[in-house]
Short mmCIF file of C-alpha atoms in Angstrom, two decimals:
data_model
loop_
_atom_site.label_atom_id
_atom_site.label_comp_id
_atom_site.label_asym_id
_atom_site.label_seq_id
_atom_site.Cartn_x
_atom_site.Cartn_y
_atom_site.Cartn_z
CA MET I 1 0.00 0.00 0.00
CA GLU I 2 2.80 2.40 0.99
CA ARG I 3 4.78 1.53 -2.15
CA SER I 4 1.68 2.24 -4.24
CA SER I 5 1.18 5.67 -2.62
CA SER I 6 4.81 6.54 -3.13
CA ALA I 7 4.55 5.72 -6.84
CA ASP I 8 1.40 7.85 -7.09
CA ILE I 9 3.19 10.77 -5.49
CA LYS I 10 6.04 10.39 -7.98
CA PHE I 11 3.55 10.43 -10.86
CA VAL I 12 1.86 13.58 -9.54
CA ALA I 13 5.22 15.26 -8.97
CA ALA I 14 6.25 14.40 -12.54
CA ILE I 15 3.04 15.93 -13.91
CA ILE I 16 3.52 19.15 -11.95
CA VAL I 17 7.21 19.40 -12.90
CA GLU I 18 6.34 18.82 -16.57
CA ALA I 19 3.63 21.52 -16.45
CA VAL I 20 5.98 24.02 -14.84
CA PHE I 21 8.76 23.21 -17.29
CA LEU I 22 6.54 23.53 -20.37
CA VAL I 23 4.97 26.82 -19.20
CA TRP I 24 8.46 28.15 -18.43
CA GLY I 25 9.64 27.04 -21.88
CA LEU I 26 6.75 28.78 -23.67
CA VAL I 27 6.86 32.00 -21.63
CA ASN I 28 10.63 32.32 -21.99
CA GLY I 29 10.69 31.29 -25.64
CA VAL I 30 12.88 28.19 -25.47
CA SER I 31 13.07 27.33 -29.19
CA LEU I 32 14.71 23.97 -28.54
CA LEU I 33 11.33 22.69 -27.31
CA GLY I 34 10.05 22.76 -30.89
CA TYR I 35 12.68 20.27 -31.97
CA ILE I 36 13.01 17.84 -29.06
CA LEU I 37 9.50 17.63 -27.62
CA PRO I 38 7.83 15.96 -30.67
CA GLY I 39 10.63 13.38 -30.82
CA ILE I 40 10.36 12.45 -27.15
CA VAL I 41 6.57 12.12 -27.32
CA ALA I 42 6.74 10.04 -30.50
CA VAL I 43 9.23 7.59 -28.94
CA VAL I 44 7.18 7.23 -25.74
CA CYS I 45 3.97 6.70 -27.70
CA LEU I 46 5.58 4.18 -30.04
CA SER I 47 6.73 2.16 -27.01
CA ILE I 48 3.23 2.23 -25.49
CA THR I 49 1.74 1.09 -28.82
CA VAL I 50 4.20 -1.81 -29.13
CA PHE I 51 3.54 -2.96 -25.54
CA ALA I 52 -0.23 -2.73 -26.05
CA ILE I 53 -0.08 -4.91 -29.18
CA ARG I 54 2.20 -7.38 -27.38
CA ASP I 55 -0.28 -7.59 -24.47
CA PHE I 56 -3.16 -8.25 -26.86
CA PHE I 57 -1.40 -11.19 -28.49
CA ARG I 58 -0.27 -12.53 -25.11
CA GLN I 59 -3.86 -12.49 -23.89
CA HIS I 60 -5.40 -13.95 -27.03
CA GLY I 61 -2.67 -16.24 -28.30
CA MET E 1 -7.74 36.96 -48.21
CA GLN E 2 -5.24 34.20 -49.00
CA GLU E 3 -6.65 31.18 -50.82
CA VAL E 4 -6.11 27.66 -49.56
CA VAL E 5 -4.14 25.92 -52.29
CA VAL E 6 -3.87 22.18 -51.76
CA ASN E 7 -1.97 19.84 -54.04
CA TRP E 8 -3.98 16.73 -53.27
CA THR E 9 -2.76 13.82 -55.39
CA GLY E 10 -3.65 10.20 -56.08
CA LEU E 11 -0.89 9.12 -53.66
CA ASP E 12 -2.67 10.97 -50.86
CA TRP E 13 -5.92 9.20 -51.69
CA LEU E 14 -3.95 5.94 -51.55
CA ALA E 15 -2.72 6.78 -48.02
CA ILE E 16 -6.28 7.51 -46.87
CA PHE E 17 -7.62 4.34 -48.49
CA MET E 18 -4.89 2.23 -46.85
CA TYR E 19 -5.52 3.76 -43.44
CA LEU E 20 -9.28 3.24 -43.55
CA SER E 21 -8.84 -0.34 -44.84
CA ILE E 22 -6.36 -1.19 -42.08
CA MET E 23 -8.78 0.11 -39.44
CA ILE E 24 -11.57 -2.09 -40.80
CA LEU E 25 -9.24 -5.11 -40.99
CA VAL E 26 -8.03 -4.63 -37.41
CA GLY E 27 -11.62 -4.27 -36.20
CA TRP E 28 -12.57 -7.48 -37.98
CA TYR E 29 -9.47 -9.44 -36.80
CA VAL E 30 -9.96 -8.45 -33.18
CA SER E 31 -13.66 -9.36 -33.32
CA ARG E 32 -12.68 -13.03 -33.75
CA LYS E 33 -11.50 -13.03 -30.13
CA VAL E 34 -14.84 -11.83 -28.77
CA LYS E 35 -16.76 -14.64 -27.09
CA ASN E 36 -19.58 -13.02 -25.11
CA SER E 37 -21.23 -9.70 -24.24
CA GLU E 38 -18.71 -8.94 -21.48
CA ASP E 39 -15.93 -9.19 -24.10
CA TYR E 40 -17.97 -7.06 -26.50
CA LEU E 41 -19.02 -4.33 -24.06
CA MET E 42 -16.17 -4.33 -21.51
CA ALA E 43 -13.26 -6.06 -23.31
CA GLY E 44 -13.52 -8.84 -20.71
CA ARG E 45 -12.33 -6.31 -18.06
CA ALA E 46 -8.83 -7.30 -19.14
CA LEU E 47 -7.25 -4.12 -20.55
CA SER E 48 -3.59 -3.85 -19.59
CA TYR E 49 -1.75 -0.63 -18.66
CA PRO E 50 -0.45 0.28 -22.16
CA MET E 51 -3.84 -0.53 -23.71
CA VAL E 52 -5.64 1.77 -21.26
CA VAL E 53 -3.09 4.55 -21.82
CA ALA E 54 -3.50 4.34 -25.60
CA THR E 55 -7.27 4.10 -25.66
CA VAL E 56 -7.90 6.79 -23.02
CA ALA E 57 -5.43 9.18 -24.66
CA ALA E 58 -6.83 8.60 -28.15
CA THR E 59 -10.46 8.76 -27.06
CA TRP E 60 -10.30 11.96 -25.06
CA TYR E 61 -8.43 13.79 -27.80
CA GLY E 62 -10.96 14.65 -30.47
CA SER E 63 -11.26 17.53 -32.87
CA GLY E 64 -11.51 20.01 -30.00
CA ALA E 65 -8.05 19.11 -28.74
CA VAL E 66 -6.34 19.44 -32.10
CA PHE E 67 -8.22 22.21 -33.88
CA GLY E 68 -9.42 23.90 -30.68
CA THR E 69 -5.98 24.21 -29.10
CA ALA E 70 -4.29 25.23 -32.37
CA GLU E 71 -7.05 27.76 -33.10
CA LEU E 72 -6.89 29.27 -29.62
CA ALA E 73 -3.09 29.54 -29.92
CA PHE E 74 -3.57 31.12 -33.35
CA ASN E 75 -5.88 33.77 -31.84
CA ALA E 76 -4.64 34.20 -28.28
CA GLY E 77 -1.07 32.83 -28.23
CA ILE E 78 0.57 30.76 -25.51
CA ALA E 79 -2.46 31.35 -23.27
CA ALA E 80 -3.97 28.37 -25.12
CA PHE E 81 -1.61 26.16 -23.14
CA VAL E 82 -1.22 28.17 -19.94
CA VAL E 83 -4.88 28.92 -19.18
CA TRP E 84 -6.70 26.15 -21.04
CA CYS E 85 -4.56 23.04 -21.03
CA VAL E 86 -2.53 23.21 -17.82
CA PRO E 87 -5.40 23.90 -15.35
CA ALA E 88 -7.55 21.29 -17.09
CA HIS E 89 -4.87 18.60 -16.79
CA LEU E 90 -3.92 19.45 -13.22
CA GLY E 91 -7.62 19.45 -12.33
CA ARG E 92 -7.83 15.86 -13.55
CA ILE E 93 -5.24 14.48 -11.12
CA PRO E 94 -7.96 13.70 -8.50
CA LEU E 95 -9.90 11.87 -11.24
CA ALA E 96 -6.95 9.55 -11.74
CA LEU E 97 -6.09 9.12 -8.06
CA TRP E 98 -9.55 8.60 -6.60
CA VAL E 99 -12.31 8.34 -9.19
CA ALA E 100 -10.65 5.84 -11.56
CA PRO E 101 -9.99 3.17 -8.86
CA ARG E 102 -13.46 3.74 -7.39
CA VAL E 103 -15.12 3.25 -10.80
CA ARG E 104 -13.07 0.09 -11.42
CA GLY E 105 -14.38 -1.23 -8.12
CA VAL E 106 -18.12 -0.73 -8.72
CA LYS E 107 -20.29 -3.45 -10.23
CA GLU E 108 -21.89 -1.37 -12.99
CA ASN E 109 -20.57 -1.05 -16.55
CA THR E 110 -22.14 2.32 -17.36
CA ILE E 111 -22.83 5.67 -15.72
CA PRO E 112 -26.65 5.32 -16.02
CA ALA E 113 -26.45 1.90 -14.34
CA LEU E 114 -24.52 3.50 -11.48
CA LEU E 115 -27.08 6.32 -11.28
CA GLY E 116 -29.85 3.73 -11.36
CA ARG E 117 -28.44 1.83 -8.37
CA LEU E 118 -27.61 4.93 -6.35
CA TYR E 119 -30.74 6.94 -7.07
CA ALA E 120 -33.61 5.50 -9.09
CA ARG E 121 -34.64 4.55 -12.61
CA PRO E 122 -35.82 8.08 -13.62
CA VAL E 123 -32.33 9.46 -12.84
CA ALA E 124 -30.74 6.62 -14.81
CA VAL E 125 -33.08 7.20 -17.77
CA LEU E 126 -32.37 10.94 -17.80
CA GLY E 127 -28.63 10.24 -17.60
CA ALA E 128 -28.91 7.69 -20.42
CA ILE E 129 -30.73 10.15 -22.71
CA LEU E 130 -28.06 12.81 -22.11
CA ILE E 131 -25.26 10.33 -22.74
CA VAL E 132 -26.83 9.24 -26.02
CA CYS E 133 -27.01 12.91 -27.15
CA TYR E 134 -23.42 13.48 -26.03
CA SER E 135 -22.33 10.35 -27.91
CA SER E 136 -23.49 11.57 -31.32
CA ARG E 137 -20.17 13.47 -31.59
CA LEU E 138 -21.58 16.27 -33.71
CA MET E 139 -18.45 18.37 -33.24
CA ASP E 140 -16.20 15.61 -34.53
CA ILE E 141 -18.37 14.97 -37.58
CA VAL E 142 -18.41 18.70 -38.35
CA SER E 143 -14.61 18.90 -38.05
CA VAL E 144 -13.99 15.92 -40.27
CA GLY E 145 -16.32 17.43 -42.89
CA ILE E 146 -14.56 20.82 -42.80
CA MET E 147 -11.15 19.19 -42.99
CA GLY E 148 -12.13 16.89 -45.85
CA ASN E 149 -13.71 19.74 -47.79
CA THR E 150 -10.64 21.96 -47.33
CA VAL E 151 -8.29 19.25 -48.48
CA THR E 152 -10.17 17.43 -51.22
CA GLY E 153 -12.88 19.88 -52.26
CA LEU E 154 -15.60 17.25 -51.81
CA PRO E 155 -18.79 18.34 -49.96
CA ASN E 156 -18.58 18.25 -46.14
CA TRP E 157 -21.46 15.82 -45.74
CA ILE E 158 -19.95 13.21 -48.09
CA ILE E 159 -16.68 13.18 -46.14
CA GLY E 160 -18.59 13.05 -42.84
CA ALA E 161 -20.76 10.15 -44.03
CA VAL E 162 -17.80 8.08 -45.32
CA ILE E 163 -15.79 8.50 -42.11
CA VAL E 164 -18.78 7.76 -39.88
CA GLY E 165 -19.48 4.68 -42.03
CA VAL E 166 -15.95 3.33 -41.56
CA VAL E 167 -16.04 4.04 -37.81
CA ILE E 168 -19.35 2.21 -37.42
CA CYS E 169 -18.02 -0.68 -39.49
CA TYR E 170 -14.91 -1.42 -37.41
CA SER E 171 -16.56 -0.65 -34.06
CA MET E 172 -19.49 -2.96 -34.78
CA PHE E 173 -17.29 -5.99 -35.40
CA GLY E 174 -15.75 -6.53 -31.97
CA GLY E 175 -17.24 -3.87 -29.72
CA LEU E 176 -14.85 -2.50 -27.10
CA TRP E 177 -12.02 -4.84 -28.12
CA SER E 178 -12.16 -3.53 -31.71
CA VAL E 179 -12.41 0.05 -30.50
CA VAL E 180 -9.46 -0.35 -28.12
CA MET E 181 -7.14 -2.03 -30.61
CA THR E 182 -7.91 0.46 -33.38
CA ASP E 183 -7.37 3.18 -30.74
CA VAL E 184 -3.92 1.73 -30.05
CA LEU E 185 -2.90 2.17 -33.71
CA GLN E 186 -4.62 5.54 -33.95
CA PHE E 187 -2.84 6.67 -30.78
CA PHE E 188 0.51 6.02 -32.47
CA LEU E 189 -0.56 7.71 -35.71
CA MET E 190 -1.99 10.81 -34.03
CA THR E 191 0.97 11.37 -31.76
CA SER E 192 3.84 10.61 -34.13
CA LEU E 193 2.59 12.14 -37.38
CA THR E 194 0.82 15.15 -35.89
CA LEU E 195 3.76 16.06 -33.69
CA LEU E 196 6.52 15.41 -36.21
CA LEU E 197 5.17 18.29 -38.27
CA LEU E 198 6.55 20.74 -35.71
CA PRO E 199 10.33 20.63 -36.36
CA GLY E 200 9.81 21.61 -40.04
CA VAL E 201 7.36 24.41 -39.18
CA TRP E 202 9.60 25.58 -36.37
CA SER E 203 12.63 26.01 -38.60
CA SER E 204 10.48 27.76 -41.27
CA VAL E 205 9.25 30.41 -38.82
CA GLY E 206 12.63 30.78 -37.10
CA GLY E 207 11.67 29.43 -33.66
CA PHE E 208 10.49 31.77 -30.92
CA GLU E 209 12.72 34.57 -32.23
CA GLY E 210 10.83 34.51 -35.54
CA LEU E 211 7.48 34.30 -33.75
CA ARG E 212 8.25 37.28 -31.50
CA ALA E 213 9.22 39.36 -34.52
CA ALA E 214 6.04 38.50 -36.42
CA LEU E 215 3.31 38.29 -33.77
CA PRO E 216 1.81 40.85 -31.35
CA ALA E 217 3.27 40.87 -27.83
CA GLY E 218 -0.11 39.71 -26.44
CA HIS E 219 0.49 36.30 -28.00
CA PHE E 220 3.28 35.72 -25.48
CA SER E 221 1.28 36.80 -22.44
CA PRO E 222 0.34 33.79 -20.25
CA THR E 223 -3.33 34.90 -20.11
CA GLY E 224 -3.51 36.26 -23.68
CA GLY E 225 -5.76 39.14 -22.59
CA LEU E 226 -8.75 36.79 -22.33
CA PRO E 227 -11.60 37.87 -19.97
CA VAL E 228 -11.79 36.17 -16.57
CA SER E 229 -15.19 34.59 -17.39
CA GLN E 230 -13.66 32.94 -20.48
CA LEU E 231 -10.72 31.66 -18.42
CA LEU E 232 -13.16 30.21 -15.88
CA VAL E 233 -15.16 28.47 -18.63
CA PHE E 234 -12.01 26.89 -20.01
CA PHE E 235 -11.09 25.70 -16.54
CA LEU E 236 -14.53 24.22 -15.89
CA LEU E 237 -14.70 22.59 -19.33
CA GLY E 238 -11.62 20.61 -18.37
CA PHE E 239 -13.69 18.99 -15.62
CA GLN E 240 -16.24 17.48 -17.99
CA VAL E 241 -14.07 14.38 -18.10
CA TYR E 242 -15.22 13.74 -14.51
CA ALA E 243 -18.55 12.68 -16.01
CA ASP E 244 -17.14 11.33 -19.28
CA PRO E 245 -18.85 8.00 -20.05
CA ALA E 246 -16.01 6.77 -22.31
CA ALA E 247 -13.42 7.31 -19.56
CA TYR E 248 -15.65 5.47 -17.07
CA GLN E 249 -16.05 2.59 -19.53
CA ARG E 250 -12.25 2.30 -19.83
CA PHE E 251 -11.71 2.50 -16.07
CA GLY E 252 -14.24 -0.30 -15.69
CA ALA E 253 -12.58 -2.36 -18.44
CA SER E 254 -9.07 -2.08 -16.92
CA ASN E 255 -7.58 -5.25 -15.46
CA SER E 256 -7.19 -3.60 -12.03
CA ALA E 257 -7.84 -0.38 -10.12
CA LYS E 258 -4.10 0.32 -10.12
CA THR E 259 -3.97 0.02 -13.91
CA ALA E 260 -6.85 2.51 -14.29
CA LYS E 261 -5.15 5.01 -11.97
CA ARG E 262 -1.61 4.77 -13.36
CA ALA E 263 -2.76 4.76 -16.97
CA TYR E 264 -4.72 7.97 -16.49
CA LEU E 265 -1.78 9.66 -14.75
CA THR E 266 0.42 8.66 -17.71
CA CYS E 267 -2.14 10.16 -20.11
CA LEU E 268 -1.85 13.49 -18.29
CA LEU E 269 1.91 13.51 -18.97
CA ILE E 270 1.35 12.74 -22.67
CA TRP E 271 -1.52 15.22 -23.11
CA MET E 272 0.49 18.11 -21.70
CA ALA E 273 3.34 17.52 -24.14
CA PHE E 274 0.85 17.07 -27.00
CA ASP E 275 -0.91 20.34 -26.12
CA THR E 276 2.37 22.23 -26.02
CA VAL E 277 3.14 21.07 -29.55
CA MET E 278 -0.37 22.01 -30.74
CA THR E 279 0.07 25.48 -29.22
CA MET E 280 3.38 25.93 -31.02
CA LEU E 281 1.83 24.73 -34.30
CA GLY E 282 -1.02 27.24 -33.86
CA LEU E 283 1.53 30.04 -33.38
CA GLY E 284 3.43 28.87 -36.47
CA ALA E 285 0.20 28.87 -38.51
CA ARG E 286 -0.51 32.46 -37.43
CA VAL E 287 2.89 33.57 -38.75
CA MET E 288 2.62 31.64 -42.02
CA TYR E 289 -1.08 32.26 -42.86
CA PRO E 290 -2.23 35.30 -40.84
CA GLU E 291 -5.16 36.03 -43.18
CA LEU E 292 -6.83 32.64 -42.81
CA GLN E 293 -9.18 31.47 -40.07
CA GLY E 294 -7.30 29.50 -37.34
CA SER E 295 -8.24 25.91 -38.21
CA LYS E 296 -7.83 26.45 -41.97
CA ALA E 297 -4.46 28.10 -41.45
CA PHE E 298 -3.34 25.13 -39.36
CA LEU E 299 -4.50 22.65 -42.00
CA THR E 300 -3.01 24.64 -44.90
CA MET E 301 0.32 24.94 -43.13
CA ALA E 302 0.47 21.21 -42.48
CA ILE E 303 -0.55 20.20 -45.98
CA ASN E 304 1.83 22.58 -47.72
CA ALA E 305 4.75 21.42 -45.57
CA MET E 306 4.47 17.82 -46.79
CA PRO E 307 5.21 16.02 -50.06
CA PRO E 308 2.52 13.84 -51.74
CA PHE E 309 1.60 10.67 -49.83
CA LEU E 310 2.98 12.18 -46.60
CA THR E 311 0.23 14.79 -46.87
CA GLY E 312 -2.27 11.94 -47.05
CA LEU E 313 -0.60 10.23 -44.09
CA TRP E 314 -0.74 13.43 -42.06
CA ILE E 315 -4.46 13.74 -42.79
CA CYS E 316 -4.75 10.13 -41.59
CA SER E 317 -3.22 11.21 -38.26
CA ILE E 318 -5.91 13.88 -37.87
CA LEU E 319 -8.54 11.35 -38.90
CA ALA E 320 -7.11 9.05 -36.23
CA VAL E 321 -7.64 11.72 -33.58
CA ILE E 322 -11.26 12.19 -34.60
CA MET E 323 -12.19 8.59 -35.43
CA SER E 324 -10.84 7.16 -32.18
CA THR E 325 -13.12 9.50 -30.27
CA MET E 326 -16.13 8.82 -32.50
CA SER E 327 -15.82 5.04 -32.26
CA SER E 328 -15.64 5.11 -28.46
CA PHE E 329 -18.66 7.33 -28.10
CA PHE E 330 -20.77 5.49 -30.67
CA LEU E 331 -20.14 2.35 -28.62
CA VAL E 332 -20.90 4.14 -25.35
CA GLY E 333 -24.15 5.51 -26.77
CA ALA E 334 -25.20 2.15 -28.18
CA THR E 335 -24.30 0.34 -24.94
CA THR E 336 -26.31 2.89 -22.98
CA LEU E 337 -29.35 2.44 -25.20
CA THR E 338 -29.13 -1.36 -24.99
CA CYS E 339 -28.18 -1.88 -21.36
CA ASP E 340 -29.72 1.13 -19.66
CA LEU E 341 -32.90 1.76 -21.62
CA ILE E 342 -34.12 -1.19 -23.70
CA LYS E 343 -32.99 -4.11 -21.55
CA PRO E 344 -34.18 -2.96 -18.11
CA MET E 345 -37.38 -1.36 -19.44
CA PHE E 346 -38.55 -3.79 -22.12
CA ARG E 347 -36.52 -7.03 -22.23
CA PRO E 348 -34.90 -8.00 -18.92
CA SER E 349 -34.30 -11.54 -20.22
CA MET E 350 -32.24 -10.44 -23.25
CA THR E 351 -29.57 -12.98 -24.25
CA ASP E 352 -25.88 -12.28 -24.92
CA ARG E 353 -26.39 -12.52 -28.68
CA GLU E 354 -29.39 -10.24 -28.64
CA GLN E 355 -27.45 -7.64 -26.62
CA ILE E 356 -24.59 -7.63 -29.10
CA ARG E 357 -26.95 -7.45 -32.10
CA LEU E 358 -28.97 -4.59 -30.59
CA THR E 359 -25.79 -2.68 -29.67
CA ARG E 360 -24.65 -2.96 -33.30
CA ILE E 361 -27.99 -1.68 -34.59
CA PHE E 362 -27.87 1.28 -32.20
CA MET E 363 -24.32 2.13 -33.29
CA VAL E 364 -25.60 2.51 -36.84
CA CYS E 365 -28.54 4.65 -35.66
CA ILE E 366 -26.32 6.96 -33.57
CA GLY E 367 -23.82 7.41 -36.40
CA LEU E 368 -26.53 8.16 -38.96
CA SER E 369 -28.40 10.62 -36.76
CA GLY E 370 -25.09 12.32 -35.86
CA CYS E 371 -24.38 12.74 -39.56
CA LEU E 372 -27.81 14.24 -40.20
CA LEU E 373 -27.55 16.74 -37.34
CA ALA E 374 -23.86 17.60 -37.51
CA PHE E 375 -23.83 20.26 -40.13
CA GLN E 376 -26.17 22.53 -38.17
CA PHE E 377 -23.20 23.98 -36.28
CA SER E 378 -20.73 26.36 -37.91
CA ALA E 379 -17.97 26.72 -35.35
CA VAL E 380 -16.35 23.68 -33.79
CA LEU E 381 -15.44 25.39 -30.55
CA ASP E 382 -18.99 26.67 -29.96
CA ALA E 383 -20.35 23.18 -30.45
CA VAL E 384 -17.84 21.76 -27.96
CA ILE E 385 -18.72 24.38 -25.38
CA PHE E 386 -22.49 23.93 -25.74
CA LEU E 387 -22.67 20.12 -25.73
CA GLY E 388 -19.90 19.74 -23.18
CA GLY E 389 -21.56 22.29 -20.94
CA LEU E 390 -25.00 20.68 -21.17
CA TYR E 391 -23.75 17.20 -20.32
CA LEU E 392 -21.28 18.34 -17.67
CA SER E 393 -23.73 20.58 -15.85
CA SER E 394 -26.28 17.76 -15.72
CA ALA E 395 -24.17 14.74 -14.81
CA PHE E 396 -21.19 16.11 -12.88
CA VAL E 397 -22.83 16.53 -9.46
CA PRO E 398 -25.05 13.41 -9.38
CA VAL E 399 -22.25 11.11 -10.62
CA LEU E 400 -19.52 12.36 -8.31
CA GLY E 401 -22.02 12.86 -5.48
CA GLY E 402 -23.09 9.23 -5.90
CA LEU E 403 -19.49 8.02 -5.73
CA PHE E 404 -18.14 10.21 -2.94
CA TRP E 405 -20.92 11.95 -0.95
CA ARG E 406 -20.62 10.50 2.56
CA TRP E 407 -23.65 12.15 4.13
CA ARG E 408 -27.38 11.69 3.67
CA PHE E 409 -28.41 11.50 0.06
CA THR E 410 -31.69 10.70 -1.65
CA VAL E 411 -33.27 10.05 -5.04
CA THR E 412 -34.69 13.59 -5.00
CA GLY E 413 -31.18 15.01 -4.63
CA GLY E 414 -29.87 13.17 -7.69
CA PHE E 415 -32.91 13.91 -9.82
CA LEU E 416 -33.13 17.59 -8.91
CA SER E 417 -29.42 18.23 -9.43
CA MET E 418 -29.53 16.60 -12.87
CA LEU E 419 -32.69 18.39 -14.01
CA GLY E 420 -31.49 21.67 -12.50
CA GLY E 421 -28.14 21.53 -14.26
CA MET E 422 -29.70 20.73 -17.61
CA GLY E 423 -32.56 23.23 -17.28
CA THR E 424 -30.31 26.07 -16.15
CA THR E 425 -27.95 25.50 -19.09
CA LEU E 426 -30.80 25.53 -21.61
CA VAL E 427 -32.59 28.53 -20.07
CA TRP E 428 -29.37 30.53 -19.73
CA GLN E 429 -28.48 29.79 -23.34
CA ALA E 430 -31.99 30.75 -24.48
CA LEU E 431 -31.75 34.06 -22.58
CA GLY E 432 -28.59 34.88 -24.52
CA ASN E 433 -26.13 34.42 -21.61
CA PRO E 434 -27.14 37.31 -19.27
CA PHE E 435 -24.26 39.29 -17.65
CA SER E 436 -21.99 37.67 -20.28
CA LEU E 437 -21.79 34.58 -18.07
CA LYS E 438 -21.52 31.23 -19.85
CA PRO E 439 -24.31 28.74 -18.92
CA ILE E 440 -21.93 26.33 -17.22
CA LEU E 441 -20.87 28.94 -14.65
CA VAL E 442 -24.46 29.22 -13.45
CA ALA E 443 -25.59 25.63 -14.03
CA LEU E 444 -22.96 23.86 -11.90
CA PRO E 445 -23.63 25.84 -8.70
CA VAL E 446 -27.40 25.45 -9.26
CA SER E 447 -26.97 21.70 -9.75
CA PHE E 448 -24.94 21.42 -6.54
CA LEU E 449 -27.39 23.56 -4.58
CA LEU E 450 -30.31 21.39 -5.73
CA PHE E 451 -28.32 18.27 -4.81
CA LEU E 452 -27.95 19.61 -1.26
CA VAL E 453 -31.60 20.67 -0.98
CA GLY E 454 -32.92 17.48 -2.60
CA ASN E 455 -30.90 15.31 -0.21
CA MET E 456 -33.03 16.61 2.69
CA ILE E 457 -36.19 15.28 1.05
CA GLY E 458 -37.22 11.62 1.02
CA LYS E 459 -35.77 8.32 2.26
CA PRO E 460 -31.96 7.92 2.39
CA ILE E 461 -30.48 5.68 -0.31
CA ASP E 462 -29.04 2.22 0.33
CA ARG E 463 -25.51 2.43 -1.11
CA ASN E 464 -25.14 -1.34 -1.18
CA ALA E 465 -28.17 -2.07 -3.35
CA GLU E 466 -27.81 -4.61 -6.17
CA PRO E 467 -27.00 -3.44 -9.74
CA VAL E 468 -30.06 -2.56 -11.81
CA ASN E 469 -28.87 -4.28 -14.99
CA GLU E 470 -26.86 -7.34 -15.91
CA CYS E 471 -25.09 -6.05 -19.03
#
């Protein structure tokens, strides 16, 4: 139970840190965001897609 | 006024044809694994963490997220992210932490079923009717028509009808399993192709330095000079997901409460990055096509930045955003009609096969009626605000009250709060929004007040009553 709460807190902290970082980047005009952010999101989303397809075939043979 | 010049080629048609065919094939393939109505309606309550992330992220992001955010950034600048997206996402953290696990733990598959157990059948019926209206996805059908017309020159309604037809086709095959697995592919398409447009646009406009030179200073103000009432509406609109039937269906279909919670928290991380990119694309569109209307400028910029075939693929990514939302809501609406209206009221002894067949028929009906009604609205954002506001103001208080209210609560409380929220929204809209206040700002407090007053009238509710349907 405690381990679960600690992971939840880490998730929430990551969300808040991301929000602060992105607002800071937009307000201060950090141009690098325009180049690296799409790449990072695409890699993360590709991984989630691959794992989801793997899970489907594991469940259904 | 600049004209939209689109070099739409046969290769782009090929990309669209391939995408739509793959969606239908996936829907059909997945349907072979469906064995009973629990598989069809709730994916056997076996969705794993990555599946829930993909389907929740793809479902919640419809046309409003893509065109709405880009258009707001086009008109108001970085405020689109700072005052619309960030508060909305932060406001959803409690949904992930507390509501998602609670919904996974209840016995019901749908929001009306939950309302039916907690309050009474009239509350469930009213909730079901609202959900069916909300599920017609008028705003998404309108957007897909506008986009198709801009790109191909074909009439809006033809594009809308074809896309709705494909969505109905693949969703009907395997129910929630088909919807989830097509969502998984659409999630990848929408994130990778939509976002990968940014680096090219960014170097064309010269990054933030180029934007600052070309755009008014107000575009870089965190609030964008928007009035406080508008900021408050944006903030409250973000909360409509608290009563979102598609999110509840996915929480219920997760393989555990922890999966539902963690997956939703992950979605918040992804959505914030996605919104930032959409904001930057909206700013880029303003620099490149300042004379066009926001959504058209965004589309024109994207299409002109791509070679043939890739243009078609990019349009597929936008179709993915819209179709993933449509398919989920058509299924939610059809499930609601079958399980919450027809079965409990007319055929309690309905078999598994009959349930699946009726759900399929209702999916067709919802899609067709959505197509017929969709082109009554002219502005996507207005449609989102009106429908979202009507559903949110009616269902928000009774649903969350039913899940979390620890004190005395009664059928009258649920019924009054739902009717009050809906009535106030409609009356306020009909009066032309007095004092420049949006309906939702008045309807939510009225709904909550009526919930409190109604809870003093009548017999207290038994929270441990049996479910009212067996779907």
